[in-house]
């Protein structure tokens, strides 16, 4: 405190007070600033730390979801391999990827995915028809964390054939008629077989057989008569659809829920096609009935029809196509109807039936010479066409399944000499063996390997009851039912496990 | 006047700090949510495979013996699966309903089997929210 002795007392005291107040004024800027900085720094550090933790958790969560998807994909790839061949699920640890053909396949012991994820699949065999597939995906992203996702699933070979060996066949039982009814087709309903026939040789058009004892099938409902020739048949629930050689009701529907008491009163409804007695072939897909007829040059008399049969009591026309050919057989695959036809330039015809109310003929395939197509089977890896017997040709043709609906000209087709008409054809459940009803005098039933391209003969059966005219394979019974001029034959495979040769 | 500036400064700091903490806390919550979602996703995928494992094993058992009734719970590597009573009888027209369970996640698969032998023929095989072919 400085005192200026030259000043008055009043001025001196005021100056002292003023100086003192300046000296006593709180240092708020410094302290508060320091406190504020400290608080702010603490909060920022805390926030930043929490931010990093939260971000890290989000990243780890995303990594786990990504790994889960990769792992799930690996399991699904293994399931796809199982669908192709159960034997492909070899024990061990594998990487899995898609090959050049787009199919899933093993590749090394693990596969690296983008984002530094590494996936592997471990297959352990629990039984000859049972494996456990464990897919694992690992990642290590350094400070962003690491982890593992594991998913397991059991796969069994439920598609393995437990049935017979179709390389060795024998007759289990038969019914031989005293006359020559000229049986045409056969369908199986539970423990009963419905067999259609001509009437020219004394047949009644439709027969019913009890096949409970397959060694000795017996005819039931023997008083029933169709009143006209019966041709191809198809079942939808308890409804039997039959192509009839009748002038006014070419397609009939019968209720077959009580086969042993089958009678004309079981007729549900019928449909009169244009023309007379032209219906020959039928096929059913869900609620659509397909009918093929003999060729007619008359305008308005078409050769291929689609009907809505969603209501059991009605057959409602949806669409029809005019064609310059008779349609003897129909087989369905996807949106295509494959037709065995009499056209000289297209023995197999293909129609687009994706929309049954608006069908169209896509085209066909012209085989060598002019022998008619009689039978057709469209299956998973090919299409078979059976033709009438001709010395310049091989009567059985296998087409590959192309990317388009029409049978491709390459690869294939492949051929096999049958030595007779291929009047009817079917295929057994594993789609290895085709079953052919033929007019070959010593091989009326021929079993042909259609899994590959060699079309080798697996087995044959010789009957003295006439030509093979109709044939049906029943998957639940694992039996072939073939009808001839005068007999219903029940053919069984040899016992024991069988793999397609 | 000087005190007022100090208060303004301090309160501003506190406000900014509170906003920063709220943002950070939100990100933490989101991170935790992400972790939970990823765990549930993994459990859900495993649960579906568990349900399908039950169907696969039921098919195998039925092909060995068509009188297999199902109605059992199988303990698996991750979680478990439950088979309901298998519908139908004999070799044809059977129904299989299975639930896959991992933690709190349950997924359901039902299959309609056309034939068991000689080879398995399946009419339908699909995941459902509630069983239609079986009574749960």
PDB file of C-alpha atoms in Angstrom, chain A residues 56-74 113-115 117 137-139 141 146-151, chain B residues 30-46:
ATOM      1  CA  UNK A  56     -16.924 -51.978 -31.640  1.00  0.00           C
ATOM      2  CA  UNK A  57     -20.054 -53.789 -30.492  1.00  0.00           C
ATOM      3  CA  UNK A  58     -21.846 -52.830 -33.700  1.00  0.00           C
ATOM      4  CA  UNK A  59     -18.928 -54.045 -35.781  1.00  0.00           C
ATOM      5  CA  UNK A  60     -18.753 -57.329 -33.884  1.00  0.00           C
ATOM      6  CA  UNK A  61     -22.490 -57.799 -34.247  1.00  0.00           C
ATOM      7  CA  UNK A  62     -22.253 -57.205 -37.961  1.00  0.00           C
ATOM      8  CA  UNK A  63     -19.344 -59.614 -38.237  1.00  0.00           C
ATOM      9  CA  UNK A  64     -21.325 -62.318 -36.480  1.00  0.00           C
ATOM     10  CA  UNK A  65     -24.314 -61.845 -38.782  1.00  0.00           C
ATOM     11  CA  UNK A  66     -22.055 -62.009 -41.798  1.00  0.00           C
ATOM     12  CA  UNK A  67     -20.402 -65.161 -40.452  1.00  0.00           C
ATOM     13  CA  UNK A  68     -23.823 -66.689 -39.755  1.00  0.00           C
ATOM     14  CA  UNK A  69     -24.870 -66.154 -43.354  1.00  0.00           C
ATOM     15  CA  UNK A  70     -21.650 -67.693 -44.671  1.00  0.00           C
ATOM     16  CA  UNK A  71     -22.083 -70.659 -42.350  1.00  0.00           C
ATOM     17  CA  UNK A  72     -25.714 -71.106 -43.327  1.00  0.00           C
ATOM     18  CA  UNK A  73     -24.731 -70.981 -46.980  1.00  0.00           C
ATOM     19  CA  UNK A  74     -22.205 -73.759 -46.374  1.00  0.00           C
ATOM     20  CA  UNK A 113     -14.500 -65.273 -48.079  1.00  0.00           C
ATOM     21  CA  UNK A 114     -14.242 -61.537 -48.528  1.00  0.00           C
ATOM     22  CA  UNK A 115     -13.844 -59.670 -45.294  1.00  0.00           C
ATOM     23  CA  UNK A 117     -13.940 -64.841 -43.084  1.00  0.00           C
ATOM     24  CA  UNK A 137     -16.854 -69.713 -39.969  1.00  0.00           C
ATOM     25  CA  UNK A 138     -13.958 -67.933 -38.218  1.00  0.00           C
ATOM     26  CA  UNK A 139     -12.681 -64.397 -38.398  1.00  0.00           C
ATOM     27  CA  UNK A 141     -10.197 -58.644 -37.468  1.00  0.00           C
ATOM     28  CA  UNK A 146     -12.546 -62.099 -33.635  1.00  0.00           C
ATOM     29  CA  UNK A 147     -15.055 -64.897 -33.362  1.00  0.00           C
ATOM     30  CA  UNK A 148     -16.518 -68.179 -34.525  1.00  0.00           C
ATOM     31  CA  UNK A 149     -19.970 -69.203 -35.681  1.00  0.00           C
ATOM     32  CA  UNK A 150     -20.878 -72.884 -35.850  1.00  0.00           C
ATOM     33  CA  UNK A 151     -24.065 -74.416 -37.234  1.00  0.00           C
TER      34      UNK A 151
ATOM     35  CA  UNK B  30     -27.132 -49.547 -30.609  1.00  0.00           C
ATOM     36  CA  UNK B  31     -24.025 -51.658 -30.219  1.00  0.00           C
ATOM     37  CA  UNK B  32     -25.647 -53.819 -27.585  1.00  0.00           C
ATOM     38  CA  UNK B  33     -28.669 -54.151 -29.802  1.00  0.00           C
ATOM     39  CA  UNK B  34     -26.462 -55.200 -32.678  1.00  0.00           C
ATOM     40  CA  UNK B  35     -24.844 -57.850 -30.539  1.00  0.00           C
ATOM     41  CA  UNK B  36     -28.230 -59.165 -29.408  1.00  0.00           C
ATOM     42  CA  UNK B  37     -29.539 -59.186 -32.965  1.00  0.00           C
ATOM     43  CA  UNK B  38     -26.541 -61.101 -34.226  1.00  0.00           C
ATOM     44  CA  UNK B  39     -26.929 -63.675 -31.466  1.00  0.00           C
ATOM     45  CA  UNK B  40     -30.628 -64.096 -32.181  1.00  0.00           C
ATOM     46  CA  UNK B  41     -29.930 -64.418 -35.900  1.00  0.00           C
ATOM     47  CA  UNK B  42     -27.462 -67.179 -35.267  1.00  0.00           C
ATOM     48  CA  UNK B  43     -29.900 -68.948 -32.946  1.00  0.00           C
ATOM     49  CA  UNK B  44     -32.692 -68.610 -35.477  1.00  0.00           C
ATOM     50  CA  UNK B  45     -30.669 -70.155 -38.288  1.00  0.00           C
ATOM     51  CA  UNK B  46     -29.621 -73.020 -36.037  1.00  0.00           C
TER      52      UNK B  46
END
